[in-house]
Rosetta silent file (secondary structure, phi, psi, omega in degrees, C-alpha in Angstrom):
SEQUENCE: MMNFLHEVSVAYGHKLATEIQERAAKREQEALEAESNNDEVNNKNGDATNKTDKTSELEGTHKLSDEEKEKLSGREAKEKAEDKYGDIPDHIRRMLERLEEMKEELDLVKQEVAQLNAKTDHNDEAQKAYFDSRNQYFMQLQIHYFDMIESVKDAMKEAGITDMSILIKAIA
SCORE:     score description
SCORE:     0.000 S_00000001
   1 L     0.000  -41.013  179.647    7.262   12.509  -13.445 S_00000001
   2 H   -65.224  -37.072  178.588    7.380   13.214   -9.696 S_00000001
   3 H   -62.887  -42.443  178.545    4.103   11.356   -9.257 S_00000001
   4 H   -62.874  -44.290  178.951    5.576    8.353  -11.055 S_00000001
   5 H   -63.116  -38.729  177.705    8.698    8.444   -8.861 S_00000001
   6 H   -63.323  -44.612 -179.872    6.505    8.636   -5.780 S_00000001
   7 H   -62.612  -41.562  178.965    4.456    5.643   -6.945 S_00000001
   8 H   -64.208  -42.540 -179.857    7.616    3.642   -7.641 S_00000001
   9 H   -62.437  -44.618  178.979    8.989    4.564   -4.229 S_00000001
  10 H   -63.795  -43.975 -179.946    5.790    3.504   -2.467 S_00000001
  11 H   -62.704  -41.833  179.736    5.646    0.256   -4.432 S_00000001
  12 H   -65.525  -40.980  177.490    9.285   -0.520   -3.629 S_00000001
  13 H   -61.851  -42.270  177.919    8.693    0.207    0.071 S_00000001
  14 H   -63.460  -41.193 -179.749    5.682   -2.114    0.075 S_00000001
  15 H   -62.890  -43.883  179.375    7.729   -4.808   -1.656 S_00000001
  16 H   -63.607  -43.375  179.525   10.506   -4.521    0.953 S_00000001
  17 H   -62.129  -40.546  178.804    8.044   -4.688    3.838 S_00000001
  18 H   -64.216  -43.176  179.220    6.434   -7.774    2.317 S_00000001
  19 H   -63.648  -40.449  179.289    9.811   -9.452    1.869 S_00000001
  20 H   -63.342  -43.019  178.542   10.771   -8.691    5.470 S_00000001
  21 H   -62.250  -42.434  179.982    7.501  -10.162    6.701 S_00000001
  22 H   -64.334  -43.268  178.636    8.022  -13.304    4.622 S_00000001
  23 H   -62.845  -43.068 -179.719   11.587  -13.742    5.890 S_00000001
  24 H   -62.581  -43.267  179.229   10.490  -13.240    9.484 S_00000001
  25 H   -64.073  -41.196  179.806    7.714  -15.802    9.116 S_00000001
  26 H   -63.751  -45.336  179.349   10.114  -18.265    7.485 S_00000001
  27 H   -63.622  -40.822  179.243   12.700  -17.835   10.255 S_00000001
  28 H   -63.963  -41.233  178.583   10.069  -18.206   12.921 S_00000001
  29 H   -63.884  -43.122  178.538    8.782  -21.369   11.260 S_00000001
  30 H   -62.882  -39.444  179.404   12.319  -22.761   11.029 S_00000001
  31 H   -65.087  -41.768  178.202   12.907  -21.964   14.690 S_00000001
  32 H   -64.584  -41.398  178.404    9.691  -23.755   15.672 S_00000001
  33 H   -65.007  -41.088  179.403   10.621  -26.778   13.555 S_00000001
  34 H   -64.871  -41.006  178.698   14.110  -26.862   15.038 S_00000001
  35 H   -64.613  -40.460  178.214   12.691  -26.632   18.544 S_00000001
  36 H   -63.614  -44.352  178.721   10.239  -29.417   17.747 S_00000001
  37 H   -63.034  -39.287  179.259   13.051  -31.586   16.354 S_00000001
  38 H   -63.275  -42.348  179.816   15.145  -30.913   19.472 S_00000001
  39 H   -63.335  -41.332  179.496   12.327  -32.001   21.751 S_00000001
  40 H   -64.804  -42.798 -179.789   11.871  -35.221   19.777 S_00000001
  41 H   -65.500  -43.345 -179.827   15.606  -35.989   19.857 S_00000001
  42 H   -65.843  -36.614  178.895   15.839  -35.272   23.570 S_00000001
  43 H   -68.720  -37.225 -179.133   12.837  -37.432   24.319 S_00000001
  44 H   -75.014  -48.554 -172.355   14.228  -40.375   22.335 S_00000001
  45 H   -99.537  -27.833 -173.915   17.862  -40.223   23.372 S_00000001
  46 L    69.885   18.383 -174.852   17.903  -38.089   26.489 S_00000001
  47 L  -102.470  123.776 -177.594   21.088  -36.646   25.007 S_00000001
  48 L   -82.366  -13.175 -177.355   21.681  -32.889   25.390 S_00000001
  49 H   -66.911  -37.574  178.262   24.449  -32.727   22.776 S_00000001
  50 H   -62.815  -36.028 -179.386   21.987  -32.826   19.884 S_00000001
  51 H   -64.073  -42.751 -179.446   20.117  -29.907   21.384 S_00000001
  52 H   -69.193  -32.809  177.499   23.193  -27.684   21.443 S_00000001
  53 H   -64.080  -44.761 -178.506   24.036  -28.612   17.863 S_00000001
  54 H   -65.445  -41.969 -178.335   20.602  -27.543   16.641 S_00000001
  55 H   -71.155  -27.489  178.788   20.592  -24.252   18.524 S_00000001
  56 H   -66.850  -27.782  175.652   24.060  -23.398   17.265 S_00000001
  57 H   -66.537  -30.537 -175.951   22.619  -23.427   13.733 S_00000001
  58 H   -92.852   -4.581  179.409   20.105  -20.803   14.804 S_00000001
  59 L   -61.452  142.074  179.749   22.546  -18.538   16.594 S_00000001
  60 L    90.410  -11.816  176.153   22.664  -15.095   15.090 S_00000001
  61 L   -83.811  154.614 -176.469   19.088  -15.225   13.859 S_00000001
  62 L  -114.083  123.045  174.152   16.722  -12.624   15.171 S_00000001
  63 L   -88.810  134.372 -179.895   13.292  -13.470   16.455 S_00000001
  64 L   -74.485  135.206  175.086   10.835  -10.659   16.021 S_00000001
  65 L   -76.220  167.234  178.695    9.316   -9.286   19.154 S_00000001
  66 H   -60.670  -36.007  179.193    5.579   -8.779   19.383 S_00000001
  67 H   -64.749  -42.240  178.898    6.165   -5.055   18.960 S_00000001
  68 H   -67.587  -39.800  177.765    8.152   -5.594   15.750 S_00000001
  69 H   -62.386  -41.155  179.303    5.527   -8.003   14.409 S_00000001
  70 H   -62.371  -41.322 -179.308    2.830   -5.432   15.135 S_00000001
  71 H   -66.696  -41.181 -179.967    4.779   -2.770   13.287 S_00000001
  72 H   -71.125  -25.464 -179.119    5.327   -5.023   10.265 S_00000001
  73 H   -67.831  -23.117  179.102    1.670   -6.022   10.157 S_00000001
  74 L    83.408    2.019 -179.088    0.765   -2.466    9.228 S_00000001
  75 H   -63.123  -41.978  179.629   -2.110   -2.385   11.707 S_00000001
  76 H   -63.542  -41.329  179.052   -0.688    0.660   13.454 S_00000001
  77 H   -64.407  -38.113  178.034   -0.277    2.471   10.152 S_00000001
  78 H   -64.578  -41.519  179.116   -3.894    1.663    9.243 S_00000001
  79 H   -63.832  -41.602  177.645   -5.112    3.040   12.551 S_00000001
  80 H   -64.904  -38.475  179.740   -3.116    6.214   12.035 S_00000001
  81 H   -64.985  -37.952  179.220   -4.452    6.507    8.498 S_00000001
  82 H   -65.967  -30.610 -176.994   -7.992    6.183    9.767 S_00000001
  83 L  -104.535   16.230 -174.390   -7.392    8.984   12.239 S_00000001
  84 L   -71.242  -13.483 -179.733   -5.228   11.139    9.997 S_00000001
  85 L   -93.860   -4.154  175.480   -7.930   13.751    9.594 S_00000001
  86 L    61.452 -131.408 -173.541   -8.200   14.439   13.293 S_00000001
  87 L  -107.347   42.666  177.746  -11.200   16.461   14.385 S_00000001
  88 L   -83.807  159.331 -179.514  -12.361   17.906   11.089 S_00000001
  89 L   -60.019  150.759 -175.730  -16.066   17.976   10.218 S_00000001
  90 H   -60.104  -39.305 -177.403  -17.590   14.771    8.882 S_00000001
  91 H   -66.217  -33.769  177.334  -18.570   16.206    5.499 S_00000001
  92 H   -73.787  -38.456  177.461  -14.981   17.278    4.834 S_00000001
  93 H   -58.615  -45.254  179.557  -13.681   13.907    6.059 S_00000001
  94 H   -64.317  -38.114  178.508  -15.965   12.143    3.567 S_00000001
  95 H   -64.399  -41.841  179.112  -14.798   14.452    0.787 S_00000001
  96 H   -65.706  -39.738  177.407  -11.160   13.700    1.613 S_00000001
  97 H   -64.137  -39.890  177.670  -11.852    9.966    1.666 S_00000001
  98 H   -64.333  -37.773  176.981  -13.567   10.267   -1.718 S_00000001
  99 H   -59.737  -43.394  179.525  -10.508   12.143   -3.021 S_00000001
 100 H   -63.270  -41.515  178.196   -8.298    9.251   -1.973 S_00000001
 101 H   -63.311  -42.181  179.560  -10.606    6.777   -3.704 S_00000001
 102 H   -63.816  -37.909  179.492  -10.601    8.898   -6.850 S_00000001
 103 H   -63.302  -42.854  178.009   -6.794    9.049   -6.789 S_00000001
 104 H   -62.717  -43.599  178.919   -6.602    5.247   -6.639 S_00000001
 105 H   -64.109  -40.064  177.247   -9.082    4.949   -9.488 S_00000001
 106 H   -59.398  -44.162 -179.454   -7.128    7.518  -11.492 S_00000001
 107 H   -61.866  -42.250  179.923   -3.954    5.526  -11.009 S_00000001
 108 H   -65.630  -45.341 -178.938   -5.647    2.319  -12.186 S_00000001
 109 H   -66.715  -36.664  178.300   -7.226    3.929  -15.240 S_00000001
 110 H   -61.614  -43.553  177.669   -3.932    5.646  -16.061 S_00000001
 111 H   -64.150  -41.954  179.774   -2.151    2.287  -16.049 S_00000001
 112 H   -62.379  -43.845  179.712   -4.894    0.758  -18.155 S_00000001
 113 H   -64.155  -40.433  178.887   -4.690    3.563  -20.715 S_00000001
 114 H   -63.433  -42.390  178.795   -0.913    3.235  -20.872 S_00000001
 115 H   -66.200  -41.897  178.359   -1.192   -0.524  -21.446 S_00000001
 116 H   -62.876  -41.237  179.775   -3.884   -0.039  -24.063 S_00000001
 117 H   -61.639  -37.995 -178.236   -1.777    2.562  -25.833 S_00000001
 118 H   -70.157  -35.159 -175.073    1.157    0.174  -25.941 S_00000001
 119 H  -109.492    3.700  179.953   -0.776   -2.753  -27.419 S_00000001
 120 L   -82.922  131.731  172.211   -3.471   -0.998  -29.448 S_00000001
 121 L   -85.392  106.803 -174.689   -3.233   -1.147  -33.197 S_00000001
 122 L   -71.549   -3.894  173.495   -4.231    2.419  -34.028 S_00000001
 123 L   -87.380  -21.848  177.866   -5.164    1.315  -37.547 S_00000001
 124 L   -83.083  118.017 -173.619   -7.870   -1.001  -36.156 S_00000001
 125 H   -63.619  -39.362 -177.971  -10.962    1.143  -35.662 S_00000001
 126 H   -66.078  -47.225  178.890  -12.491   -0.968  -32.878 S_00000001
 127 H   -63.997  -41.746  179.875   -9.314   -1.002  -30.790 S_00000001
 128 H   -63.830  -40.542  179.199   -8.743    2.682  -31.441 S_00000001
 129 H   -64.820  -41.962  178.516  -12.314    3.516  -30.416 S_00000001
 130 H   -64.346  -45.027  178.122  -11.960    1.548  -27.168 S_00000001
 131 H   -59.526  -45.840 -179.567   -8.633    3.225  -26.419 S_00000001
 132 H   -61.400  -40.330 -179.868  -10.128    6.648  -27.155 S_00000001
 133 H   -66.370  -41.790  178.180  -13.110    5.979  -24.872 S_00000001
 134 H   -66.968  -39.024  178.354  -10.869    4.873  -21.968 S_00000001
 135 H   -65.105  -40.957  177.603   -8.564    7.820  -22.545 S_00000001
 136 H   -63.511  -42.858  177.192  -11.565   10.175  -22.560 S_00000001
 137 H   -59.763  -43.826  178.600  -12.822    8.607  -19.321 S_00000001
 138 H   -59.210  -45.573 -179.291   -9.385    9.129  -17.773 S_00000001
 139 H   -65.102  -40.326  178.237   -9.375   12.804  -18.757 S_00000001
 140 H   -65.887  -40.083  177.910  -12.901   13.330  -17.397 S_00000001
 141 H   -63.622  -39.666  178.200  -11.973   11.603  -14.155 S_00000001
 142 H   -63.275  -43.409  178.840   -8.922   13.813  -13.885 S_00000001
 143 H   -62.941  -44.495  178.842  -11.023   16.959  -14.347 S_00000001
 144 H   -62.347  -38.263  179.111  -13.505   15.724  -11.741 S_00000001
 145 H   -62.191  -46.897 -179.328  -10.606   14.990   -9.361 S_00000001
 146 H   -69.054  -34.661  173.961   -9.223   18.512   -9.651 S_00000001
 147 H   -63.279  -39.864  179.097  -12.711   19.990   -9.232 S_00000001
 148 H   -64.678  -38.258  177.186  -13.103   17.902   -6.088 S_00000001
 149 H   -60.269  -44.838  178.451   -9.812   19.247   -4.746 S_00000001
 150 H   -62.369  -40.874  179.442  -11.123   22.778   -5.223 S_00000001
 151 H   -63.432  -41.999  178.758  -14.399   21.857   -3.490 S_00000001
 152 H   -64.232  -43.361  179.931  -12.543   20.412   -0.510 S_00000001
 153 H   -60.358  -44.227  178.921  -10.361   23.493   -0.313 S_00000001
 154 H   -64.435  -42.848  179.733  -13.432   25.745   -0.333 S_00000001
 155 H   -63.653  -37.405  178.225  -15.206   23.611    2.273 S_00000001
 156 H   -66.390  -40.669  178.001  -12.156   23.753    4.515 S_00000001
 157 H   -63.410  -43.212  179.232  -12.026   27.536    4.225 S_00000001
 158 H   -62.896  -33.450  179.932  -15.740   27.775    5.070 S_00000001
 159 L   -82.626   -3.521  178.967  -15.182   25.576    8.122 S_00000001
 160 L    81.792   18.156  179.180  -12.314   27.796    9.234 S_00000001
 161 L   -89.754  117.472 -178.109   -9.626   25.184    8.684 S_00000001
 162 L  -100.366  -14.603 -179.765   -6.413   26.920    7.660 S_00000001
 163 L   -81.491   98.137 -177.795   -4.119   23.872    7.790 S_00000001
 164 L   -82.455    1.408  178.354   -4.116   22.683    4.196 S_00000001
 165 H   -64.315  -25.761  176.785   -1.653   19.884    4.987 S_00000001
 166 H   -61.959  -44.517  178.815   -4.715   17.674    5.523 S_00000001
 167 H   -66.695  -40.645 -179.546   -5.674   18.169    1.893 S_00000001
 168 H   -62.711  -39.152  177.679   -2.106   17.612    0.746 S_00000001
 169 H   -62.705  -36.528 -177.902   -1.992   14.282    2.619 S_00000001
 170 H   -70.161  -32.715 -176.557   -5.163   13.178    0.864 S_00000001
 171 H   -98.995   -6.734 -179.405   -3.842   13.920   -2.607 S_00000001
 172 L   -80.102    0.000    0.000   -0.226   12.877   -2.030 S_00000001
């Protein structure tokens, strides 16, 4: 249940960030169009009153700074994610990266199994067999995932790494 709440929270956060980016892009586009329209009006009429009318419509809007745009792009977060393992040995880094990939695959297969369960007619042998095979695959993947966690933990102990928060970040 906690895993589900975490997934919902992450998805909602991603949705909000996407909406903010879309709004910022839309506002920036509107500001550019308004500025373009102002230049055209000023060139035709030479009248400054139209320019003040257009800018008054845009008062109160916030233009994103380059720093804010960079933060919303997620590039900084990606760079931090790439370096989140610090100076651990390469073989452990690869194991942790594989754990993350397995977690993503587990999540996808879990969703697929849930969808299949919802729409499978358990009286139909073919559908039931397909559902059972996907469910079995999910369970095997889960077992392999937990075995991999144990392997990473053992490898970290052998390497003298006592900070298990690295492992927790990979599986969280």
